[in-house]
Amino acid sequence: MYKLHTTCRACGTGNPVLKTLKQSTAAGTVYDLAASLVPVFDLGPMPLANDFCGPDDERAGYAPLKVMLCPNCGLAQLSVVVSPQVLYRNYPYVTSNSATMRKHFADIRYDIGEEAGDFKGVLEIGSNDGTLMLFLQEHGAKCIGIDPATNLTEIANKRGAYSLGTMFDAYSADLIVTTHGKPDVIIGRHVFAHVDNWKSFVRCLELVSAAHTLICLEVPYVIDQLDSVSWDQVYHEHLSYVSVRAVDSLLHGTALRLHKVKHYGIHGGSIMLMLRHRESEEPVNESVAKFIEQENASADRWAAFSIEARRRIDQLASFIRARATEGKMVVGYGASAKSTQWLNACKLHKSEVRFVCDNTPQKQYKTCPGSEIPVADEGALTRELPDYAVCFAWNFAEEIIAKEKIFHDKGGKWVIPVPQIKVL
Ligand code: TMP
């Protein structure tokens, strides 16, 4: 189900045979630890965060969840890679169509336009159910999408967002160029951190792009994750915790370079890495050097993150258990991958968290991975009127709280787990 990951996917540090062997002494072999990936955060075996199953589905099971830090380029990455065939089979994550997300789409379209002018041809990698493509098409773009989750590309095609249901690789990149030509803009939202072989991904980007193409990769930003201790974003799909410095290191010796970096509040803090061909005449924006200069994702920061994450897990678990013991009804709101992390790390059971409500049809009436807590529809919140609702979709908290006013008006309390555990 998974393979071990020992070599930094950005800079190549940590190859156990070629790089770490230092010398042989009478006492045995001495290894150069500075040339190995260093463990910095360990959650032990955890279920796959999006493995929501119905009564007849077989669970994928558990895999180790440990973050390793590269001492050379600073990239944090998981110690194992779960097979994408297991991870993305019948994938239930659909791009949010919330007001927060629609505002974000408008923001990124504006920022891309500042660089790429009145762009037309767009390739979206990891295009999901086509939500972003449809938004861009409404504004005159001509889009093609690609995503390995065929259950979602089927939906996208029905909605009018032309999508290929396959992995982005050299073969599909070649097919796209042959059938559609090279795009003006390539967008990959929250897909790059999911990719195992970064070198080959960059080669495919080289293949599919022209000298004028602007490549925009949006990723959760590791510095925001460290600042807010959003440890719940550590799950098997997120193979890397991306810094600008690590991507800069990856691009050495390739045809691509960093061009500009933009920061957004979406998903708890994300950055858009804008890449261009080295032969492009556009000057590198000053944001690239600024981000690299200010980044601190050191082992010490990860150590502090790890201690604080454990403290918060204990805090939330004790809070929920105490309320359940008092006879209060506690539920979750948002069956996000983050909910799986909290429910399992806190070892919560359905006698303590009765259900998690969510507006995604692909998740409703299934059960959460590991905890087996049922997923209900959103309406369950006002039907059941629990005493507490833990907002596991904390990145949409403002919008959700405004939408679910009745729950709060009738005495229900929100528990927000990130960036600080608070009760409202
Ligand atoms: P995400 O943070 O990984 O995007 O997941 C958010 C989850 O919360 C997703 O399963 C959809 C769900 N959700 C609702 O149920 N209602 C809402 O209003 C919003 C914004 C999200």
mmCIF file with all atom_site columns, C-alpha atoms in Angstrom, residues 11 29 47 65 103 111 134-135 157 166 169 199 201 206 220 261 270 277 284 314 346 350 355 358 363 375 381-382:
data_model
loop_
_atom_site.group_PDB
_atom_site.id
_atom_site.type_symbol
_atom_site.label_atom_id
_atom_site.label_alt_id
_atom_site.label_comp_id
_atom_site.label_asym_id
_atom_site.label_entity_id
_atom_site.label_seq_id
_atom_site.pdbx_PDB_ins_code
_atom_site.Cartn_x
_atom_site.Cartn_y
_atom_site.Cartn_z
_atom_site.occupancy
_atom_site.B_iso_or_equiv
_atom_site.pdbx_formal_charge
_atom_site.auth_seq_id
_atom_site.auth_comp_id
_atom_site.auth_asym_id
_atom_site.auth_atom_id
_atom_site.pdbx_PDB_model_num
ATOM 1  C CA . CYS A 1 11  ? 17.394  18.451 -3.807  1.00 0.00 ? 11  CYS A CA 1
ATOM 2  C CA . THR A 1 29  ? 30.429  2.169  9.434   1.00 0.00 ? 29  THR A CA 1
ATOM 3  C CA . PRO A 1 47  ? -5.945  5.940  8.437   1.00 0.00 ? 47  PRO A CA 1
ATOM 4  C CA . LEU A 1 65  ? 2.435   9.325  9.222   1.00 0.00 ? 65  LEU A CA 1
ATOM 5  C CA . LYS A 1 103 ? -13.752 35.134 -3.962  1.00 0.00 ? 103 LYS A CA 1
ATOM 6  C CA . ASP A 1 111 ? -3.266  38.043 -10.177 1.00 0.00 ? 111 ASP A CA 1
ATOM 7  C CA . LEU A 1 134 ? -16.068 26.741 -15.305 1.00 0.00 ? 134 LEU A CA 1
ATOM 8  C CA . PHE A 1 135 ? -15.285 29.990 -13.479 1.00 0.00 ? 135 PHE A CA 1
ATOM 9  C CA . ASN A 1 157 ? -17.268 16.774 -18.432 1.00 0.00 ? 157 ASN A CA 1
ATOM 10 C CA . THR A 1 166 ? -5.743  10.376 -16.127 1.00 0.00 ? 166 THR A CA 1
ATOM 11 C CA . ASP A 1 169 ? 2.659   12.429 -16.998 1.00 0.00 ? 169 ASP A CA 1
ATOM 12 C CA . LYS A 1 199 ? 11.694  16.010 -10.973 1.00 0.00 ? 199 LYS A CA 1
ATOM 13 C CA . PHE A 1 201 ? 6.580   16.558 -12.745 1.00 0.00 ? 201 PHE A CA 1
ATOM 14 C CA . GLU A 1 206 ? 8.661   21.729 -19.430 1.00 0.00 ? 206 GLU A CA 1
ATOM 15 C CA . PRO A 1 220 ? -0.517  25.212 1.375   1.00 0.00 ? 220 PRO A CA 1
ATOM 16 C CA . VAL A 1 261 ? 5.182   34.369 -5.262  1.00 0.00 ? 261 VAL A CA 1
ATOM 17 C CA . SER A 1 270 ? -1.408  29.208 0.752   1.00 0.00 ? 270 SER A CA 1
ATOM 18 C CA . HIS A 1 277 ? 10.860  29.418 -18.572 1.00 0.00 ? 277 HIS A CA 1
ATOM 19 C CA . VAL A 1 284 ? 12.112  37.838 -11.744 1.00 0.00 ? 284 VAL A CA 1
ATOM 20 C CA . ASP A 1 314 ? -4.892  16.548 24.389  1.00 0.00 ? 314 ASP A CA 1
ATOM 21 C CA . CYS A 1 346 ? -7.901  12.458 19.891  1.00 0.00 ? 346 CYS A CA 1
ATOM 22 C CA . LYS A 1 350 ? -19.189 8.019  18.114  1.00 0.00 ? 350 LYS A CA 1
ATOM 23 C CA . PHE A 1 355 ? -21.878 12.640 13.717  1.00 0.00 ? 355 PHE A CA 1
ATOM 24 C CA . ASP A 1 358 ? -20.956 17.894 5.510   1.00 0.00 ? 358 ASP A CA 1
ATOM 25 C CA . LYS A 1 363 ? -19.172 11.792 1.893   1.00 0.00 ? 363 LYS A CA 1
ATOM 26 C CA . VAL A 1 375 ? -21.264 11.602 8.173   1.00 0.00 ? 375 VAL A CA 1
ATOM 27 C CA . LEU A 1 381 ? -27.104 20.505 12.630  1.00 0.00 ? 381 LEU A CA 1
ATOM 28 C CA . THR A 1 382 ? -30.408 22.369 12.925  1.00 0.00 ? 382 THR A CA 1
#
